[in-house]
JSON list of C-alpha atoms in Angstrom, two decimals:
[
{"chain": "U", "resi": 247, "resn": "MET", "atom": "CA", "xyz": [78.63, -13.90, 13.67]},
{"chain": "U", "resi": 248, "resn": "LYS", "atom": "CA", "xyz": [76.95, -10.70, 14.74]},
{"chain": "U", "resi": 249, "resn": "PRO", "atom": "CA", "xyz": [73.60, -9.14, 13.88]},
{"chain": "U", "resi": 250, "resn": "LEU", "atom": "CA", "xyz": [73.67, -6.63, 11.05]},
{"chain": "U", "resi": 251, "resn": "ASN", "atom": "CA", "xyz": [73.13, -3.60, 13.31]},
{"chain": "U", "resi": 252, "resn": "CYS", "atom": "CA", "xyz": [76.13, -4.61, 15.45]},
{"chain": "U", "resi": 253, "resn": "LEU", "atom": "CA", "xyz": [78.33, -4.60, 12.35]},
{"chain": "U", "resi": 254, "resn": "LYS", "atom": "CA", "xyz": [77.47, -0.96, 11.64]},
{"chain": "U", "resi": 255, "resn": "ALA", "atom": "CA", "xyz": [79.87, 0.32, 14.33]},
{"chain": "U", "resi": 256, "resn": "SER", "atom": "CA", "xyz": [82.36, -2.52, 14.68]},
{"chain": "U", "resi": 257, "resn": "HIS", "atom": "CA", "xyz": [82.81, -3.50, 10.99]},
{"chain": "U", "resi": 258, "resn": "PRO", "atom": "CA", "xyz": [81.35, -0.77, 8.75]},
{"chain": "U", "resi": 259, "resn": "ASN", "atom": "CA", "xyz": [82.70, -2.34, 5.54]},
{"chain": "U", "resi": 260, "resn": "LEU", "atom": "CA", "xyz": [81.00, -5.66, 6.34]},
{"chain": "U", "resi": 261, "resn": "TYR", "atom": "CA", "xyz": [77.84, -3.81, 7.25]},
{"chain": "U", "resi": 262, "resn": "GLN", "atom": "CA", "xyz": [77.78, -2.02, 3.87]},
{"chain": "U", "resi": 263, "resn": "GLN", "atom": "CA", "xyz": [78.34, -5.30, 2.06]},
{"chain": "U", "resi": 264, "resn": "HIS", "atom": "CA", "xyz": [75.54, -7.15, 3.88]},
{"chain": "U", "resi": 265, "resn": "VAL", "atom": "CA", "xyz": [72.98, -4.33, 4.02]},
{"chain": "U", "resi": 266, "resn": "LYS", "atom": "CA", "xyz": [72.96, -4.28, 0.19]},
{"chain": "U", "resi": 267, "resn": "LYS", "atom": "CA", "xyz": [70.59, -7.28, 0.12]},
{"chain": "U", "resi": 268, "resn": "TYR", "atom": "CA", "xyz": [67.96, -4.93, 1.58]},
{"chain": "U", "resi": 269, "resn": "GLU", "atom": "CA", "xyz": [68.34, -2.20, -1.07]},
{"chain": "U", "resi": 270, "resn": "TYR", "atom": "CA", "xyz": [65.07, -3.04, -2.80]},
{"chain": "U", "resi": 271, "resn": "ARG", "atom": "CA", "xyz": [63.26, -3.83, 0.46]},
{"chain": "U", "resi": 272, "resn": "PRO", "atom": "CA", "xyz": [64.48, -1.30, 3.06]},
{"chain": "U", "resi": 273, "resn": "GLN", "atom": "CA", "xyz": [61.16, -1.63, 4.95]},
{"chain": "U", "resi": 274, "resn": "ALA", "atom": "CA", "xyz": [62.31, -5.10, 6.06]},
{"chain": "U", "resi": 275, "resn": "LEU", "atom": "CA", "xyz": [64.98, -3.43, 8.20]},
{"chain": "U", "resi": 276, "resn": "LYS", "atom": "CA", "xyz": [62.23, -1.65, 10.15]},
{"chain": "U", "resi": 277, "resn": "ARG", "atom": "CA", "xyz": [60.36, -4.90, 10.86]},
{"chain": "U", "resi": 278, "resn": "ARG", "atom": "CA", "xyz": [59.89, -5.46, 14.61]},
{"chain": "U", "resi": 279, "resn": "VAL", "atom": "CA", "xyz": [60.72, -8.84, 16.13]},
{"chain": "U", "resi": 280, "resn": "HIS", "atom": "CA", "xyz": [57.86, -9.54, 18.50]},
{"chain": "U", "resi": 281, "resn": "GLY", "atom": "CA", "xyz": [58.90, -11.23, 21.70]},
{"chain": "U", "resi": 282, "resn": "LEU", "atom": "CA", "xyz": [62.45, -9.84, 21.62]},
{"chain": "U", "resi": 283, "resn": "ASP", "atom": "CA", "xyz": [61.70, -6.07, 21.50]},
{"chain": "U", "resi": 284, "resn": "CYS", "atom": "CA", "xyz": [64.11, -5.34, 18.67]},
{"chain": "U", "resi": 285, "resn": "TYR", "atom": "CA", "xyz": [64.35, -5.03, 14.89]},
{"chain": "U", "resi": 286, "resn": "TRP", "atom": "CA", "xyz": [64.91, -7.56, 12.11]},
{"chain": "U", "resi": 287, "resn": "ASN", "atom": "CA", "xyz": [68.54, -6.52, 11.76]},
{"chain": "U", "resi": 288, "resn": "ASP", "atom": "CA", "xyz": [69.22, -6.77, 15.52]},
{"chain": "U", "resi": 289, "resn": "VAL", "atom": "CA", "xyz": [69.10, -10.59, 15.46]},
{"chain": "U", "resi": 290, "resn": "LEU", "atom": "CA", "xyz": [70.90, -13.45, 13.78]},
{"chain": "U", "resi": 291, "resn": "HIS", "atom": "CA", "xyz": [68.79, -15.48, 11.38]},
{"chain": "U", "resi": 292, "resn": "PHE", "atom": "CA", "xyz": [68.97, -19.27, 11.50]},
{"chain": "U", "resi": 293, "resn": "THR", "atom": "CA", "xyz": [66.87, -21.84, 9.67]},
{"chain": "U", "resi": 294, "resn": "PRO", "atom": "CA", "xyz": [65.74, -25.33, 10.67]},
{"chain": "U", "resi": 295, "resn": "ILE", "atom": "CA", "xyz": [65.84, -26.24, 6.95]},
{"chain": "U", "resi": 296, "resn": "HIS", "atom": "CA", "xyz": [69.01, -27.92, 5.66]},
{"chain": "U", "resi": 297, "resn": "PRO", "atom": "CA", "xyz": [70.56, -25.80, 2.84]},
{"chain": "U", "resi": 298, "resn": "GLY", "atom": "CA", "xyz": [70.65, -28.90, 0.63]},
{"chain": "U", "resi": 299, "resn": "LYS", "atom": "CA", "xyz": [66.83, -28.83, 0.58]},
{"chain": "U", "resi": 300, "resn": "VAL", "atom": "CA", "xyz": [66.91, -25.15, -0.46]},
{"chain": "U", "resi": 301, "resn": "LEU", "atom": "CA", "xyz": [69.35, -25.92, -3.29]},
{"chain": "U", "resi": 302, "resn": "GLU", "atom": "CA", "xyz": [67.22, -28.85, -4.40]},
{"chain": "U", "resi": 303, "resn": "GLY", "atom": "CA", "xyz": [64.11, -26.63, -4.42]},
{"chain": "U", "resi": 304, "resn": "LEU", "atom": "CA", "xyz": [65.85, -24.00, -6.49]},
{"chain": "U", "resi": 305, "resn": "ARG", "atom": "CA", "xyz": [67.00, -26.58, -9.02]},
{"chain": "U", "resi": 306, "resn": "LYS", "atom": "CA", "xyz": [63.51, -28.14, -9.24]},
{"chain": "U", "resi": 307, "resn": "SER", "atom": "CA", "xyz": [62.20, -24.63, -9.90]},
{"chain": "U", "resi": 308, "resn": "GLY", "atom": "CA", "xyz": [64.53, -24.18, -12.87]},
{"chain": "U", "resi": 309, "resn": "LEU", "atom": "CA", "xyz": [67.49, -22.30, -11.42]},
{"chain": "U", "resi": 310, "resn": "GLU", "atom": "CA", "xyz": [70.80, -23.65, -12.64]},
{"chain": "U", "resi": 311, "resn": "THR", "atom": "CA", "xyz": [73.11, -23.21, -9.70]},
{"chain": "U", "resi": 312, "resn": "THR", "atom": "CA", "xyz": [75.89, -25.29, -8.22]},
{"chain": "U", "resi": 313, "resn": "THR", "atom": "CA", "xyz": [76.29, -23.77, -4.78]},
{"chain": "U", "resi": 314, "resn": "LEU", "atom": "CA", "xyz": [74.70, -21.53, -2.14]},
{"chain": "U", "resi": 315, "resn": "GLY", "atom": "CA", "xyz": [77.97, -20.55, -0.49]},
{"chain": "U", "resi": 316, "resn": "ARG", "atom": "CA", "xyz": [79.19, -21.55, 2.97]},
{"chain": "U", "resi": 317, "resn": "TRP", "atom": "CA", "xyz": [76.79, -22.95, 5.57]},
{"chain": "U", "resi": 318, "resn": "PHE", "atom": "CA", "xyz": [77.23, -23.97, 9.18]},
{"chain": "U", "resi": 319, "resn": "ARG", "atom": "CA", "xyz": [75.23, -26.27, 11.44]},
{"chain": "U", "resi": 320, "resn": "PHE", "atom": "CA", "xyz": [74.93, -25.37, 15.13]},
{"chain": "U", "resi": 321, "resn": "ASP", "atom": "CA", "xyz": [73.67, -27.24, 18.17]},
{"chain": "U", "resi": 322, "resn": "VAL", "atom": "CA", "xyz": [71.07, -24.85, 19.55]},
{"chain": "U", "resi": 323, "resn": "ARG", "atom": "CA", "xyz": [71.58, -26.21, 23.06]},
{"chain": "U", "resi": 324, "resn": "GLU", "atom": "CA", "xyz": [75.25, -25.16, 22.95]},
{"chain": "U", "resi": 325, "resn": "LEU", "atom": "CA", "xyz": [74.29, -21.68, 21.76]},
{"chain": "U", "resi": 326, "resn": "GLY", "atom": "CA", "xyz": [71.89, -21.14, 24.68]},
{"chain": "U", "resi": 327, "resn": "PHE", "atom": "CA", "xyz": [68.75, -20.47, 22.66]},
{"chain": "U", "resi": 328, "resn": "ASP", "atom": "CA", "xyz": [65.78, -19.96, 24.97]},
{"chain": "U", "resi": 329, "resn": "LYS", "atom": "CA", "xyz": [62.50, -18.04, 25.20]},
{"chain": "U", "resi": 330, "resn": "THR", "atom": "CA", "xyz": [64.28, -14.89, 26.41]},
{"chain": "U", "resi": 331, "resn": "ASN", "atom": "CA", "xyz": [66.65, -14.50, 23.45]},
{"chain": "U", "resi": 332, "resn": "THR", "atom": "CA", "xyz": [65.09, -16.47, 20.56]},
{"chain": "U", "resi": 333, "resn": "VAL", "atom": "CA", "xyz": [61.79, -16.60, 18.68]},
{"chain": "U", "resi": 334, "resn": "ILE", "atom": "CA", "xyz": [60.53, -18.53, 15.70]},
{"chain": "U", "resi": 335, "resn": "PHE", "atom": "CA", "xyz": [59.22, -16.41, 12.81]},
{"chain": "U", "resi": 336, "resn": "TRP", "atom": "CA", "xyz": [57.12, -17.91, 10.05]},
{"chain": "U", "resi": 337, "resn": "SER", "atom": "CA", "xyz": [54.83, -16.05, 7.67]},
{"chain": "U", "resi": 338, "resn": "PRO", "atom": "CA", "xyz": [53.79, -18.78, 5.16]},
{"chain": "U", "resi": 339, "resn": "ASN", "atom": "CA", "xyz": [51.22, -16.58, 3.40]},
{"chain": "U", "resi": 340, "resn": "GLN", "atom": "CA", "xyz": [53.33, -13.43, 3.13]},
{"chain": "U", "resi": 341, "resn": "GLU", "atom": "CA", "xyz": [53.08, -11.58, -0.16]},
{"chain": "U", "resi": 342, "resn": "PHE", "atom": "CA", "xyz": [56.32, -10.45, -1.76]},
{"chain": "U", "resi": 343, "resn": "GLY", "atom": "CA", "xyz": [56.85, -6.75, -0.99]},
{"chain": "U", "resi": 344, "resn": "ASP", "atom": "CA", "xyz": [54.83, -6.83, 2.25]},
{"chain": "U", "resi": 345, "resn": "TRP", "atom": "CA", "xyz": [57.46, -6.43, 4.95]},
{"chain": "U", "resi": 346, "resn": "LYS", "atom": "CA", "xyz": [55.13, -5.45, 7.78]},
{"chain": "U", "resi": 347, "resn": "GLU", "atom": "CA", "xyz": [55.31, -7.69, 10.79]},
{"chain": "U", "resi": 348, "resn": "SER", "atom": "CA", "xyz": [52.35, -9.40, 12.43]},
{"chain": "U", "resi": 349, "resn": "LYS", "atom": "CA", "xyz": [52.41, -10.70, 16.00]},
{"chain": "U", "resi": 350, "resn": "GLU", "atom": "CA", "xyz": [50.82, -13.91, 14.75]},
{"chain": "U", "resi": 351, "resn": "ASP", "atom": "CA", "xyz": [53.94, -14.70, 12.68]},
{"chain": "U", "resi": 352, "resn": "PHE", "atom": "CA", "xyz": [56.13, -14.94, 15.84]},
{"chain": "U", "resi": 353, "resn": "MET", "atom": "CA", "xyz": [56.08, -17.77, 18.32]},
{"chain": "U", "resi": 354, "resn": "PRO", "atom": "CA", "xyz": [58.08, -18.39, 21.48]},
{"chain": "U", "resi": 355, "resn": "TYR", "atom": "CA", "xyz": [61.14, -20.52, 20.89]},
{"chain": "U", "resi": 356, "resn": "LYS", "atom": "CA", "xyz": [60.72, -24.27, 21.55]},
{"chain": "U", "resi": 357, "resn": "GLU", "atom": "CA", "xyz": [63.46, -26.63, 20.44]},
{"chain": "U", "resi": 358, "resn": "THR", "atom": "CA", "xyz": [60.85, -29.37, 19.86]},
{"chain": "U", "resi": 359, "resn": "GLU", "atom": "CA", "xyz": [59.27, -27.22, 17.11]},
{"chain": "U", "resi": 360, "resn": "LEU", "atom": "CA", "xyz": [62.41, -27.17, 14.97]},
{"chain": "U", "resi": 361, "resn": "LEU", "atom": "CA", "xyz": [62.15, -30.75, 13.67]},
{"chain": "U", "resi": 362, "resn": "GLN", "atom": "CA", "xyz": [58.54, -30.08, 12.58]},
{"chain": "U", "resi": 363, "resn": "LEU", "atom": "CA", "xyz": [59.75, -27.02, 10.62]},
{"chain": "U", "resi": 364, "resn": "SER", "atom": "CA", "xyz": [62.66, -28.67, 8.80]},
{"chain": "U", "resi": 365, "resn": "GLU", "atom": "CA", "xyz": [61.04, -29.15, 5.36]},
{"chain": "U", "resi": 366, "resn": "LEU", "atom": "CA", "xyz": [61.02, -26.55, 2.58]},
{"chain": "U", "resi": 367, "resn": "PRO", "atom": "CA", "xyz": [57.41, -25.30, 2.40]},
{"chain": "U", "resi": 368, "resn": "SER", "atom": "CA", "xyz": [55.48, -25.78, -0.84]},
{"chain": "U", "resi": 369, "resn": "LYS", "atom": "CA", "xyz": [54.68, -22.05, -0.87]},
{"chain": "U", "resi": 370, "resn": "THR", "atom": "CA", "xyz": [58.38, -21.31, -0.92]},
{"chain": "U", "resi": 371, "resn": "LEU", "atom": "CA", "xyz": [58.76, -23.58, -3.94]},
{"chain": "U", "resi": 372, "resn": "CYS", "atom": "CA", "xyz": [55.94, -21.69, -5.67]},
{"chain": "U", "resi": 373, "resn": "PHE", "atom": "CA", "xyz": [57.72, -18.43, -4.87]},
{"chain": "U", "resi": 374, "resn": "TYR", "atom": "CA", "xyz": [60.98, -19.75, -6.34]},
{"chain": "U", "resi": 375, "resn": "GLN", "atom": "CA", "xyz": [59.15, -20.78, -9.55]},
{"chain": "U", "resi": 376, "resn": "GLU", "atom": "CA", "xyz": [57.41, -17.40, -9.88]},
{"chain": "U", "resi": 377, "resn": "ARG", "atom": "CA", "xyz": [60.65, -15.42, -9.46]},
{"chain": "U", "resi": 378, "resn": "ILE", "atom": "CA", "xyz": [62.72, -17.69, -11.70]},
{"chain": "U", "resi": 379, "resn": "HIS", "atom": "CA", "xyz": [60.01, -17.57, -14.37]},
{"chain": "U", "resi": 380, "resn": "LYS", "atom": "CA", "xyz": [60.25, -13.73, -14.27]},
{"chain": "U", "resi": 381, "resn": "GLU", "atom": "CA", "xyz": [64.07, -14.07, -14.45]},
{"chain": "U", "resi": 382, "resn": "GLU", "atom": "CA", "xyz": [64.35, -12.49, -10.98]},
{"chain": "U", "resi": 383, "resn": "VAL", "atom": "CA", "xyz": [66.46, -13.82, -8.12]},
{"chain": "U", "resi": 384, "resn": "PRO", "atom": "CA", "xyz": [64.33, -15.42, -5.40]},
{"chain": "U", "resi": 385, "resn": "LEU", "atom": "CA", "xyz": [64.88, -14.75, -1.71]},
{"chain": "U", "resi": 386, "resn": "LEU", "atom": "CA", "xyz": [66.10, -18.11, -0.43]},
{"chain": "U", "resi": 387, "resn": "PHE", "atom": "CA", "xyz": [64.09, -18.07, 2.81]},
{"chain": "U", "resi": 388, "resn": "PHE", "atom": "CA", "xyz": [60.88, -16.28, 1.81]},
{"chain": "U", "resi": 389, "resn": "ARG", "atom": "CA", "xyz": [57.89, -18.00, 3.45]},
{"chain": "U", "resi": 390, "resn": "THR", "atom": "CA", "xyz": [60.18, -20.31, 5.45]},
{"chain": "U", "resi": 391, "resn": "PRO", "atom": "CA", "xyz": [60.56, -20.56, 9.22]},
{"chain": "U", "resi": 392, "resn": "HIS", "atom": "CA", "xyz": [63.30, -18.38, 10.71]},
{"chain": "U", "resi": 393, "resn": "VAL", "atom": "CA", "xyz": [64.89, -18.89, 14.11]},
{"chain": "U", "resi": 394, "resn": "LEU", "atom": "CA", "xyz": [65.79, -15.37, 15.27]},
{"chain": "U", "resi": 395, "resn": "PHE", "atom": "CA", "xyz": [68.47, -15.10, 17.97]},
{"chain": "U", "resi": 396, "resn": "LYS", "atom": "CA", "xyz": [69.29, -11.89, 19.83]},
{"chain": "U", "resi": 397, "resn": "GLY", "atom": "CA", "xyz": [72.97, -12.46, 20.42]},
{"chain": "U", "resi": 398, "resn": "SER", "atom": "CA", "xyz": [76.27, -13.29, 18.74]},
{"chain": "U", "resi": 399, "resn": "VAL", "atom": "CA", "xyz": [77.71, -16.69, 17.78]},
{"chain": "U", "resi": 400, "resn": "GLY", "atom": "CA", "xyz": [81.27, -17.81, 17.18]},
{"chain": "U", "resi": 401, "resn": "LEU", "atom": "CA", "xyz": [81.84, -19.89, 14.04]},
{"chain": "U", "resi": 402, "resn": "LYS", "atom": "CA", "xyz": [84.03, -22.19, 16.13]},
{"chain": "U", "resi": 403, "resn": "ASN", "atom": "CA", "xyz": [80.74, -23.46, 17.65]},
{"chain": "U", "resi": 404, "resn": "GLY", "atom": "CA", "xyz": [79.53, -24.62, 14.22]},
{"chain": "U", "resi": 405, "resn": "HIS", "atom": "CA", "xyz": [80.28, -27.37, 11.80]},
{"chain": "U", "resi": 406, "resn": "GLU", "atom": "CA", "xyz": [80.63, -26.48, 8.12]},
{"chain": "U", "resi": 407, "resn": "ILE", "atom": "CA", "xyz": [78.10, -28.16, 5.84]},
{"chain": "U", "resi": 408, "resn": "THR", "atom": "CA", "xyz": [79.05, -29.25, 2.34]},
{"chain": "U", "resi": 409, "resn": "ILE", "atom": "CA", "xyz": [76.15, -29.19, -0.12]},
{"chain": "U", "resi": 410, "resn": "VAL", "atom": "CA", "xyz": [76.23, -30.32, -3.72]}
]
């Protein structure tokens, strides 16, 4: 896996496919990642939240879905996450459409923080409900903690997760 900006030169077709999710929020691509001196699309995005919890939250909010696609679990120690290449981003009070970054939303990476951030936040559930009520697709990880890694990762280092 490579950050979106790395795909632009090496795999332009993949880049075009994945950049589409930012069509209605291009400002998000200009969001700075404090602590890593780069942009939102220069890092890989990981979550400490199991995708099964996301799927359960969507279903509780009224979305009839059977899958969220393919997911992989990684051991962060094997990937070499540390304070020089990884930060934790969490903006629990972010308003939809506000893609500006705030230094306060970024914290230095600490592996011990990940377990404390492994539940789907109630504000994310509220966001799901609002979007689904409006018959709009919710962003799966809006108002959730993100683990942002400045580097690349081989899928061979991960274990595929089956969620139902």
